[in-house]
Short mmCIF file of C-alpha atoms and ligand atoms in Angstrom, two decimals:
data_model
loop_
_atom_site.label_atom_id
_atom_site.label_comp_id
_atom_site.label_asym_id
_atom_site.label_seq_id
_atom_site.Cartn_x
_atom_site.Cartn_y
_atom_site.Cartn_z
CA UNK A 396 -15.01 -20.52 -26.16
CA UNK A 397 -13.40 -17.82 -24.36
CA UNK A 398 -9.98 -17.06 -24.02
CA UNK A 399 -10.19 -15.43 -20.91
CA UNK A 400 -11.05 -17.72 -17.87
CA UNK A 401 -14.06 -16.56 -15.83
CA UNK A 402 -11.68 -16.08 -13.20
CA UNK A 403 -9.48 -13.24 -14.62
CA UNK A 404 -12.92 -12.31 -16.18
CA UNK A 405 -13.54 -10.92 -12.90
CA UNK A 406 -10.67 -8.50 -12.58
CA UNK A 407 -9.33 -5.23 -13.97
CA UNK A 408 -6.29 -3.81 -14.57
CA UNK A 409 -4.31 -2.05 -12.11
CA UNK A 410 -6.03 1.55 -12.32
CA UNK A 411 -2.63 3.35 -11.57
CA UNK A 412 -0.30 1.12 -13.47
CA UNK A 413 -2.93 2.13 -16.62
CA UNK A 414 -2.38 5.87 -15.35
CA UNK A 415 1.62 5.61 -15.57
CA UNK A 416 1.45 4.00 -18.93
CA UNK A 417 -1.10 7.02 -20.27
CA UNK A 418 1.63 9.90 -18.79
CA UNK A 419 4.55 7.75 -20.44
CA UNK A 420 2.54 7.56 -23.69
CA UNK A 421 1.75 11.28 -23.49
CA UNK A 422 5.62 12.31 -22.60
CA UNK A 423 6.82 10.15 -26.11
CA UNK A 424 4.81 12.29 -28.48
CA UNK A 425 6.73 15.15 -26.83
CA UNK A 426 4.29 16.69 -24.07
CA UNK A 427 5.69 17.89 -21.09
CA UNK A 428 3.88 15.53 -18.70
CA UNK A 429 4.50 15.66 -15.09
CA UNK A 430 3.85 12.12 -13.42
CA UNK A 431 2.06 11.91 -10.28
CA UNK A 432 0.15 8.83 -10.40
CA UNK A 433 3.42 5.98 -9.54
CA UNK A 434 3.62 4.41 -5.75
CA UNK A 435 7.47 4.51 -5.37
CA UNK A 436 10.31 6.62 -4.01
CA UNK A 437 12.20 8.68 -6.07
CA UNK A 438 15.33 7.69 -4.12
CA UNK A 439 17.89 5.34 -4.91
CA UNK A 440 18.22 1.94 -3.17
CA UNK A 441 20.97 2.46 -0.32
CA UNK A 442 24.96 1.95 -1.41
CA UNK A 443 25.36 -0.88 1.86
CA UNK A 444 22.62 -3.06 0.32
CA UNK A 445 23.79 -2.89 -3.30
CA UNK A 446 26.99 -3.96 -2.26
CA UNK A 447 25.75 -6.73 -0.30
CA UNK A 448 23.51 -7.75 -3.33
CA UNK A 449 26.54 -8.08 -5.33
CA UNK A 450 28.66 -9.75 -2.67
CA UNK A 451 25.98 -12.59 -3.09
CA UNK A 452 26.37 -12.96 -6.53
CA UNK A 453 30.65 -12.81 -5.98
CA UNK A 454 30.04 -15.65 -3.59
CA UNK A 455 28.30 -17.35 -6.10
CA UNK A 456 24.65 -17.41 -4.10
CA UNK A 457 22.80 -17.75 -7.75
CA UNK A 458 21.11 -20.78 -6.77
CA UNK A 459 17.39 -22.19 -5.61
CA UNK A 460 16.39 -21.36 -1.97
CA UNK A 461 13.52 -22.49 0.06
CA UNK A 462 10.58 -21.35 -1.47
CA UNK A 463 9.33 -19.22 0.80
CA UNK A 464 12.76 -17.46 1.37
CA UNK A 465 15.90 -18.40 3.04
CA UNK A 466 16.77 -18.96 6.56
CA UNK A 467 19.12 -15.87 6.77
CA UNK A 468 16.23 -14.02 5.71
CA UNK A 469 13.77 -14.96 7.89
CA UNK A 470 16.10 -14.82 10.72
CA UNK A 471 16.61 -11.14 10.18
CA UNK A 472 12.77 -10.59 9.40
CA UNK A 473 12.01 -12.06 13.19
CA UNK A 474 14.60 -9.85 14.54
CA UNK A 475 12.51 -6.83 12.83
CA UNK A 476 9.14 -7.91 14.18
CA UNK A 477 10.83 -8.40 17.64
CA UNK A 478 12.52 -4.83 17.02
CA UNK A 479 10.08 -2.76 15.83
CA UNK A 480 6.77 -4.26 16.82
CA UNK A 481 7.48 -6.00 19.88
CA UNK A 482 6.14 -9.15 17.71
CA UNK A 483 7.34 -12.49 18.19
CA UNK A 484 7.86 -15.04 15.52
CA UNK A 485 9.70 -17.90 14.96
CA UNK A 486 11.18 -18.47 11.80
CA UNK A 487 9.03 -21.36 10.65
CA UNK A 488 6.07 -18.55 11.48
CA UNK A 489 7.72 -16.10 8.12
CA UNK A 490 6.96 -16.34 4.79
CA UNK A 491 9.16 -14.17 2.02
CA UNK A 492 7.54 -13.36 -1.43
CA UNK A 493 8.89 -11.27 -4.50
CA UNK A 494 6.89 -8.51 -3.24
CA UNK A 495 3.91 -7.59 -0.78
CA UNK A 496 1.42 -8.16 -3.60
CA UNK A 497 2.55 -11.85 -3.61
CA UNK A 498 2.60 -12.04 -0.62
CA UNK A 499 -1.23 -10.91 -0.23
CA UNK A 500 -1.72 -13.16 -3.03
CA UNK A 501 -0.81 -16.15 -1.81
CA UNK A 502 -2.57 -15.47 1.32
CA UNK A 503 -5.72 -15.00 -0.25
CA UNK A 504 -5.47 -17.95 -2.71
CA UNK A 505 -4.29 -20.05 0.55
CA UNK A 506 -7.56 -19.29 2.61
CA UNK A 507 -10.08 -18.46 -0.04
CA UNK A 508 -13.27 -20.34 -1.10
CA UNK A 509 -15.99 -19.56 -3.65
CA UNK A 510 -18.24 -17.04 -1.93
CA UNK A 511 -15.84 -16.43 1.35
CA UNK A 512 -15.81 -12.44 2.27
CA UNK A 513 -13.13 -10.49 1.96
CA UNK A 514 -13.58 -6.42 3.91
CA UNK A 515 -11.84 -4.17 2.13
CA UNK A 516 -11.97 -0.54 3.86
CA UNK A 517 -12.58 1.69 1.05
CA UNK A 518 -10.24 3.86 0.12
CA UNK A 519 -8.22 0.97 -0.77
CA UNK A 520 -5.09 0.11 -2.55
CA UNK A 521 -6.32 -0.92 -6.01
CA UNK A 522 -4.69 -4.78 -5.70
CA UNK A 523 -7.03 -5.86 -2.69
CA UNK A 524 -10.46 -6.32 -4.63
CA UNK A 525 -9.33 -7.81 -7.33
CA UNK A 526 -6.44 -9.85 -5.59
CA UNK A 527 -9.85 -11.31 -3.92
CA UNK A 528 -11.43 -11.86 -6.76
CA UNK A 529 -9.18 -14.16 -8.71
CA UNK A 530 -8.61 -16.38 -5.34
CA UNK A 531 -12.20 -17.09 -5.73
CA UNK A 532 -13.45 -14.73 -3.25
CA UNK A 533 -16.19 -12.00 -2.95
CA UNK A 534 -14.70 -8.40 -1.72
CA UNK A 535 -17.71 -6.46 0.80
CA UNK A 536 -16.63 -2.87 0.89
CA UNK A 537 -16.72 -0.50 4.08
CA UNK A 538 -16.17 3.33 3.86
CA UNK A 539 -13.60 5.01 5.80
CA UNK A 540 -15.07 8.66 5.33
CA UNK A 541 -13.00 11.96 4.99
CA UNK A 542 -14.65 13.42 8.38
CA UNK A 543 -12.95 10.38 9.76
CA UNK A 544 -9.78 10.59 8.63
CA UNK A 545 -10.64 7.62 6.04
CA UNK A 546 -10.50 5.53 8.52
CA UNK A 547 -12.64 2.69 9.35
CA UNK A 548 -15.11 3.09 12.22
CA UNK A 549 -15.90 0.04 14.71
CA UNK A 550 -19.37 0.55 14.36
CA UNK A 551 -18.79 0.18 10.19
CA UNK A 552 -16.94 -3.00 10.69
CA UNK A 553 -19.51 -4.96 12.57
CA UNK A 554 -22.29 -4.17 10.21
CA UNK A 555 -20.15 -5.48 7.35
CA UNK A 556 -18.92 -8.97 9.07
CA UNK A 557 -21.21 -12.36 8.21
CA UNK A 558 -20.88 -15.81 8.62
CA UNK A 559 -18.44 -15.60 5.52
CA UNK A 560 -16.45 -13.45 6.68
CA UNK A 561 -12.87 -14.57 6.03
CA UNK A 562 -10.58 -11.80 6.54
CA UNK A 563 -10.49 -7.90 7.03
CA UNK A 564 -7.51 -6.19 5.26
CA UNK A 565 -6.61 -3.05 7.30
CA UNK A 566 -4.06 -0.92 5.32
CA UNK A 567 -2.20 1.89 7.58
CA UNK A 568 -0.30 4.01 6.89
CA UNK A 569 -2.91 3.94 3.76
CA UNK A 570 -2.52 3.49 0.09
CA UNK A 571 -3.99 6.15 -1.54
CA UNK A 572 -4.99 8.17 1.62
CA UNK A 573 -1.63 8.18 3.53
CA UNK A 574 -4.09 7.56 6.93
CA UNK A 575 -2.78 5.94 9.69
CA UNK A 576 -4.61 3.89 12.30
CA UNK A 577 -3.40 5.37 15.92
CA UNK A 578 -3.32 2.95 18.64
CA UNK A 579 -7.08 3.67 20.53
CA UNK A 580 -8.36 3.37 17.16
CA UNK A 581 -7.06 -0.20 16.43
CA UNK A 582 -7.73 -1.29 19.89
CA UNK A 583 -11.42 -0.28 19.04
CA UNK A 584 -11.59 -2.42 15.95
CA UNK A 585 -10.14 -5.40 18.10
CA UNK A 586 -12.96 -4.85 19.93
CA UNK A 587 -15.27 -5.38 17.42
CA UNK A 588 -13.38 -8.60 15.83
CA UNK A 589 -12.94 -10.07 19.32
CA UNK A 590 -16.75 -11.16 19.18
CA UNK A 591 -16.39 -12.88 15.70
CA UNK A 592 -13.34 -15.36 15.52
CA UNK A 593 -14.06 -16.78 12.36
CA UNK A 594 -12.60 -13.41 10.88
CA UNK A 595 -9.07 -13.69 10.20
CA UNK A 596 -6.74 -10.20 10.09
CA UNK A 597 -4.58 -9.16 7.24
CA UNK A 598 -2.96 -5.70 8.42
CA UNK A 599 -0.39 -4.24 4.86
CA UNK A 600 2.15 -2.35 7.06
CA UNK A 601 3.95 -1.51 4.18
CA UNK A 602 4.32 2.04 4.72
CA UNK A 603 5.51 1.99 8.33
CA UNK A 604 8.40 3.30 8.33
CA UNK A 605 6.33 6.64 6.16
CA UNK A 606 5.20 8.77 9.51
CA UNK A 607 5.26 11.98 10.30
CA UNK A 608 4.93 14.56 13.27
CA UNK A 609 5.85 12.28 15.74
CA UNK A 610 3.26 9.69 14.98
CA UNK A 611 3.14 6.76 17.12
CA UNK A 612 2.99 3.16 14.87
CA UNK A 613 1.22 0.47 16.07
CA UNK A 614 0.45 -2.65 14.42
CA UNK A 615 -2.87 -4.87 15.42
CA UNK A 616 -0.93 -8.15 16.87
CA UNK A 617 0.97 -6.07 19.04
CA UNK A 618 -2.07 -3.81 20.08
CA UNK A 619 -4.39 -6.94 20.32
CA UNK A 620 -1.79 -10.07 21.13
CA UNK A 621 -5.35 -12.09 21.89
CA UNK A 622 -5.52 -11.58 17.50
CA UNK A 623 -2.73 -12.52 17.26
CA UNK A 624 -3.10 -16.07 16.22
CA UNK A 625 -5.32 -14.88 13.74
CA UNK A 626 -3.45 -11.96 12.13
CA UNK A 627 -1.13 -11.97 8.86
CA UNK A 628 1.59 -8.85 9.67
CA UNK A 629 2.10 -8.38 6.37
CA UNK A 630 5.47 -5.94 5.43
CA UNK A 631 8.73 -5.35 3.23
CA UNK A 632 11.33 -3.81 1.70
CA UNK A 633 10.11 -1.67 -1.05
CA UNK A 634 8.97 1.28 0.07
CA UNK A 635 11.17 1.98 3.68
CA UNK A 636 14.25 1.22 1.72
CA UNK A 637 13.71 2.41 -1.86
CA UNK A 638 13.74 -1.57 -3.32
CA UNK A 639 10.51 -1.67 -5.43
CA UNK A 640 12.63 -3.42 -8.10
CA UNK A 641 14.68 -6.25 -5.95
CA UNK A 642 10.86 -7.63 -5.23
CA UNK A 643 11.25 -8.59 -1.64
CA UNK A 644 7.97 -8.62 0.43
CA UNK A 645 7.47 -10.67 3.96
CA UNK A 646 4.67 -11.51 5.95
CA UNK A 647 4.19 -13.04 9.80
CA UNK A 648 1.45 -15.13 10.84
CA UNK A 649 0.15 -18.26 12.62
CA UNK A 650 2.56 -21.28 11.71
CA UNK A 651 -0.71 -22.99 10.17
CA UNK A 652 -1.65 -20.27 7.68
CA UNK A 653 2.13 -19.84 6.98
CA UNK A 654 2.36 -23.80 5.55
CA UNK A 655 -0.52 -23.21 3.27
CA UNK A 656 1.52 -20.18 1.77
CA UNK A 657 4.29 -21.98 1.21
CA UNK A 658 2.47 -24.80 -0.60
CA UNK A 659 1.10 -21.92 -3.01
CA UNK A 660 4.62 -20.76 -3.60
CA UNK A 661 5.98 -24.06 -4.12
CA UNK A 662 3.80 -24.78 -7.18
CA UNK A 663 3.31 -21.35 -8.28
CA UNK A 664 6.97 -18.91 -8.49
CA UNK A 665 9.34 -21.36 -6.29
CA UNK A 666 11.60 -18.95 -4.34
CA UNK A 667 12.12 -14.98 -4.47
CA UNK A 668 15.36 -13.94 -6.40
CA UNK A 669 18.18 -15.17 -4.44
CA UNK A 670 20.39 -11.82 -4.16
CA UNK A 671 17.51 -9.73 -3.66
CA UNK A 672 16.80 -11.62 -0.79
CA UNK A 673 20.70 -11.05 0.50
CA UNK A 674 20.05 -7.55 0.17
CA UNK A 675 17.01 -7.19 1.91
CA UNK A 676 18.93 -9.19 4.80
CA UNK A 677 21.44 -6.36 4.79
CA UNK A 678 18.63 -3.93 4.35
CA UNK A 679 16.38 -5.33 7.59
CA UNK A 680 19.97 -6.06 9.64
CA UNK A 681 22.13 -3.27 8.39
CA UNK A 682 21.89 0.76 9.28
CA UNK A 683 18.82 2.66 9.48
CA UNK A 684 20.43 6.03 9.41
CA UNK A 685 19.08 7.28 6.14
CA UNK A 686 15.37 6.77 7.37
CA UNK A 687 15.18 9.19 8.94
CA UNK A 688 16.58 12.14 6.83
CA UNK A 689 14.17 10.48 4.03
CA UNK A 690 11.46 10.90 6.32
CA UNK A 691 12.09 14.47 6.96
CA UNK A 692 11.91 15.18 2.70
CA UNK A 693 8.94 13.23 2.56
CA UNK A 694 7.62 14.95 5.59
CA UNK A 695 8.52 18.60 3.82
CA UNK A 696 7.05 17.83 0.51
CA UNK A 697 3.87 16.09 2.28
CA UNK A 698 3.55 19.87 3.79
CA UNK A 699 4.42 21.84 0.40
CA UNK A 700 1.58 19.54 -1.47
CA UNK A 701 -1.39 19.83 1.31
CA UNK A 702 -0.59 23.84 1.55
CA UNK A 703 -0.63 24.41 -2.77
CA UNK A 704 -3.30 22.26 -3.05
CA UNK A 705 -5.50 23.92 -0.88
CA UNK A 706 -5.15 27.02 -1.99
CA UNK A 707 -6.36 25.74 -5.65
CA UNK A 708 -9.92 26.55 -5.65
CA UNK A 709 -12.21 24.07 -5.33
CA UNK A 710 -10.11 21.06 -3.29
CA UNK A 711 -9.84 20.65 0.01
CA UNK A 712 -6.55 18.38 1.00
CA UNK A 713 -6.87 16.76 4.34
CA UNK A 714 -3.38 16.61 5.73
CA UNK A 715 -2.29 13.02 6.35
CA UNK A 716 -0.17 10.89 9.21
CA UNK A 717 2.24 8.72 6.45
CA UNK A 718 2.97 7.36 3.56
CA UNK A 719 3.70 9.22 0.38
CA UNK A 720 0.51 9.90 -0.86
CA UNK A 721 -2.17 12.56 -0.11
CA UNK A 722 -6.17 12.63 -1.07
CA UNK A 723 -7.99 15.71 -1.79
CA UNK A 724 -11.58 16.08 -2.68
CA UNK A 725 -12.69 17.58 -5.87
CA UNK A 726 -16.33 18.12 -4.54
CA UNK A 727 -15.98 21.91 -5.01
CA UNK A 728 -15.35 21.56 -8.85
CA UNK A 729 -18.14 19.36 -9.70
CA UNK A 730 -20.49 21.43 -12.38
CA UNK A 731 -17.97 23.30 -13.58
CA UNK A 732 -17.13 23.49 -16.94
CA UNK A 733 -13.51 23.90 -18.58
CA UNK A 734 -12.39 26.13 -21.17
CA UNK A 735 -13.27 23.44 -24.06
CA UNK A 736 -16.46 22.73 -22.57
CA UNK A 737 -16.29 19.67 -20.83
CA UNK A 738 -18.40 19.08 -17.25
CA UNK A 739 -16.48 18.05 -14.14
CA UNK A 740 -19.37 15.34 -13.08
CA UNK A 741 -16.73 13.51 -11.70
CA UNK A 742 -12.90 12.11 -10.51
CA UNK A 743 -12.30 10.51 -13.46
CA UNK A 744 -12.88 13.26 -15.80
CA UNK A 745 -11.49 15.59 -13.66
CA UNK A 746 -7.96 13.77 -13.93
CA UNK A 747 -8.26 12.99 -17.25
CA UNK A 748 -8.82 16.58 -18.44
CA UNK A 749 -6.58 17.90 -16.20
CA UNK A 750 -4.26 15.84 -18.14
CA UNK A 751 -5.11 16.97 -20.80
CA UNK A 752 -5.16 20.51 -19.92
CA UNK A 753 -1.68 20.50 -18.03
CA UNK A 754 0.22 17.72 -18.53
CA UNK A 755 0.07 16.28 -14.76
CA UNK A 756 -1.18 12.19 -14.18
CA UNK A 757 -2.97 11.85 -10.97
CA UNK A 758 -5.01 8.69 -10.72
CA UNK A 759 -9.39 9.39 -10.40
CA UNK A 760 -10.55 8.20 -6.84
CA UNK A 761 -13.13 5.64 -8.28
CA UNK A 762 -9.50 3.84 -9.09
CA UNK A 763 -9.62 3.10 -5.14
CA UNK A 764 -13.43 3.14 -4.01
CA UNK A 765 -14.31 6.55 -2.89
CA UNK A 766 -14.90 9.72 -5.17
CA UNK A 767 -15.13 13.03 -5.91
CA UNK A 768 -11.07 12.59 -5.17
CA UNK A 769 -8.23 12.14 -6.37
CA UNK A 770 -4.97 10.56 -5.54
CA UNK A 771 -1.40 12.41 -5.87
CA UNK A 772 2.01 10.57 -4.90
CA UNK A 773 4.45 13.07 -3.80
CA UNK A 774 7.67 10.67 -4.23
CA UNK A 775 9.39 13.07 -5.95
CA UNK A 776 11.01 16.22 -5.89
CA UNK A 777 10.27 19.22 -4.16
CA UNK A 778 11.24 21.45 -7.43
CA UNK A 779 8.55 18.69 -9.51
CA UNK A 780 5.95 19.16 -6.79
CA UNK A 781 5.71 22.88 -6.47
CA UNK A 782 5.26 23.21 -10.97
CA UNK A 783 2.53 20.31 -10.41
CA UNK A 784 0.65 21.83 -7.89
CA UNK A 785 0.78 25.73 -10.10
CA UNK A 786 -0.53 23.62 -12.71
CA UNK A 787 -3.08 22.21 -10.86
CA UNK A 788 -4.28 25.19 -9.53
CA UNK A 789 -4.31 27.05 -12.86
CA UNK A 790 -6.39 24.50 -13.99
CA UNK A 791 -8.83 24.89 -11.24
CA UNK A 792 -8.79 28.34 -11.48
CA UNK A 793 -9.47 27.95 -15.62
CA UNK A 794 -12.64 26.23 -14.19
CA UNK A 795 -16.00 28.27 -14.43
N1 PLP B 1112 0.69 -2.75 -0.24
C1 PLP B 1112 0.47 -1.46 -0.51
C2 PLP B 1112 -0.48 -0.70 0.32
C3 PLP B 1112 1.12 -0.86 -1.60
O1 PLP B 1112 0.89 0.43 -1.88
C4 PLP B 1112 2.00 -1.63 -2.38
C5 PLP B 1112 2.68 -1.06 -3.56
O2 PLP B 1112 2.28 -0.10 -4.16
C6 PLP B 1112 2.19 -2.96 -2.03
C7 PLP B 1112 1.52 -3.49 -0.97
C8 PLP B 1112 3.07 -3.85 -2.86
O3 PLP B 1112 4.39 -3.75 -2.58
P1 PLP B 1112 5.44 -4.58 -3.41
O4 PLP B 1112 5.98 -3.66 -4.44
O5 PLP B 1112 6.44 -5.02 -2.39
O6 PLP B 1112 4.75 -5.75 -4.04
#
């Protein structure tokens, strides 16, 4: 008998966690490996939430809370949606998770029966397919092509939705392509899910606060409120505010699909980690000076990496609206041969040589559902970006 149940049989490993792992491998035996393959910011979690972290522990708030986060919490979570998104909740309409994955995660494993659909828009973030997967579900994958921005076209979505249909994740800004979805072009895919109300709406705003140029964001529920009561909003703190360790992710939805997710939590982790929770209050309620200034670096390095990549021959780098991530094609390179003889026929030896060649990790776009590309996180310096992209384009240029 097998170790393994045939559920986790179903799923891989996180493509860019395995990618990290290889570069930190690499960097131990002494090579100079630059890592561009990790989805977090490179700055440090801000001073006021720290301290209000360990105020909580001073005042001794080390205990159990409601599972699916406490009402302080929530409180300041409807005060964001109301904010920010013109959104309203109330708080028995929240649910607070030790992370957005969990938070997809228990949505999925709420909602999900043997053979329901789940539309993932290809490129997508690695988790979604197989987050499907082990809730019992069946992802159907829908191309958002490069001509379009990667973004998903109405006319793409309605071919894709059947009687199963459960839910349609929409991503934006995007994990890995750093697309965002502007306002006519959500309204257009409200059109489409208008006509079939059996599909529920997951939208990952993670990355909202990640836009650039003046960007207008929009979220679905407050595009389409007529969705509304059939749309998970889900968000948090790791990205905007630099808290990928505290594990504080938060999601607002119909009061009905909200009770199933805390029934999953209840059994499954119990509550998120009390003082990370007090400092994502303080993160959500406190200042949002620093945003912006953070937005501007990520803004300037977004420009230095789509300018040096496109001048390595051989990739084209579209230039994206948010997040920290960019997405160039390697279509160009395929057929060529490098120096010790091996054949680009694709993303994943591309990145893998390229590796091996100069020492920078980039994860292969197969990882997320769409190739010849490959994805780069720019969450780091500008100094770290400029001597990855001259090695990137030396090794495109060692390329015949
Ligand atoms: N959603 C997207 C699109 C992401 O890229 C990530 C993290 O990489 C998450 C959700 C998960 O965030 P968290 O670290 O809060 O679980």
């Amino acid at each position: 008998m097998s170790l393994q149940s045939s559920a986790l049989a179903r799923v891989k490993p996180s493509a860019t966690i395995a990618v990290s792992a290889k570069a930190r491998a690499l960097a131990a035996q002494g090579r100079d490996v630059i890592g561009l393959g990790a989805g977090e910011p490179d700055f440090d979690t801000p001073d006021n939430i720290k301290a209000a972290a360990i105020e909580a522990i001073n005042r001794g708030e080390t205990k159990y809370t409601d599972a699916d986060g406490m009402p302080e919490l929530k409180k300041a979570i409807v005060a964001k949606f109301a904010r920010e998104n013109g959104l309203t909740y109330e708080v028995n309409q929240i649910h607070v998770a030790s992370g957005g994955k969990p938070v997809i995660y228990n949505a999925l494993l709420a909602t999900l029966n043997p053979g329901d659909e789940v539309i993932v828009p290809a490129p997508y973030w690695v988790s979604y397919p197989d987050m499907t997967l082990l809730a019992g579900g069946e992802p159907v994958f829908v191309t958002g092509e490069e001509k379009d921005g990667f973004k998903l076209r109405p006319e793409v979505l309605e071919a894709a939705i059947t009687p199963r249909t459960k839910w349609l994740i929409l991503n934006s800004p995007s994990n890995p392509t750093g697309a965002a979805y502007t306002r006519a072009e959500l309204e257009s895919l409200a059109a489409v899910l208008r006509n079939h109300p059996q599909v529920w709406i997951l939208t990952d705003d993670m990355y909202e606060h990640l836009t650039f140029d003046d960007f207008e964001y929009t979220t679905i529920a407050q595009v389409a409120p007529d969705l509304y009561d059939r749309t998970l909003t889900v968000n948090g703190v790791s990205k905007a505010y630099a808290m990928t360790g505290w594990r504080i992710g938060y999601a607002g939805g119909p009061k009905a699909l909200i009770d199933l997710m805390r029934k999953v939590a209840s059994q499954t982790t119990s509550n998120p980690s009390s003082v990370s929770q007090w400092a994502a209050v303080e993160a959500l309620n406190g200042t949002q000076d620093f945003l912006k200034p953070r937005n501007d670096a990520f803004q300037a390095r977004r420009d230095l990496v789509v300018s040096m990549l496109n001048q390595a021959s051989g990739i084209r780098c579209p230039n994206p609206e948010g997040a920290f991530y960019v997405y160039p094609s390697i279509e160009g390179l395929i057929g060529k041969t490098t120096p010790s003889g091996v054949v680009i026929d694709g993303d994943d030896t591309f990145t893998t040589e390229l590796l091996e060649a100069e020492g920078v990790a980039v994860v292969q776009g197969s990882a997320f559902g769409l190739s010849p590309y490959f994805r780069v996180s720019y969450a780091t310096s500008e100094a770290v970006l400029e001597e990855a992209c001259t090695r990137i384009q030396r090794f495109c240029a060692s390329l015949k």
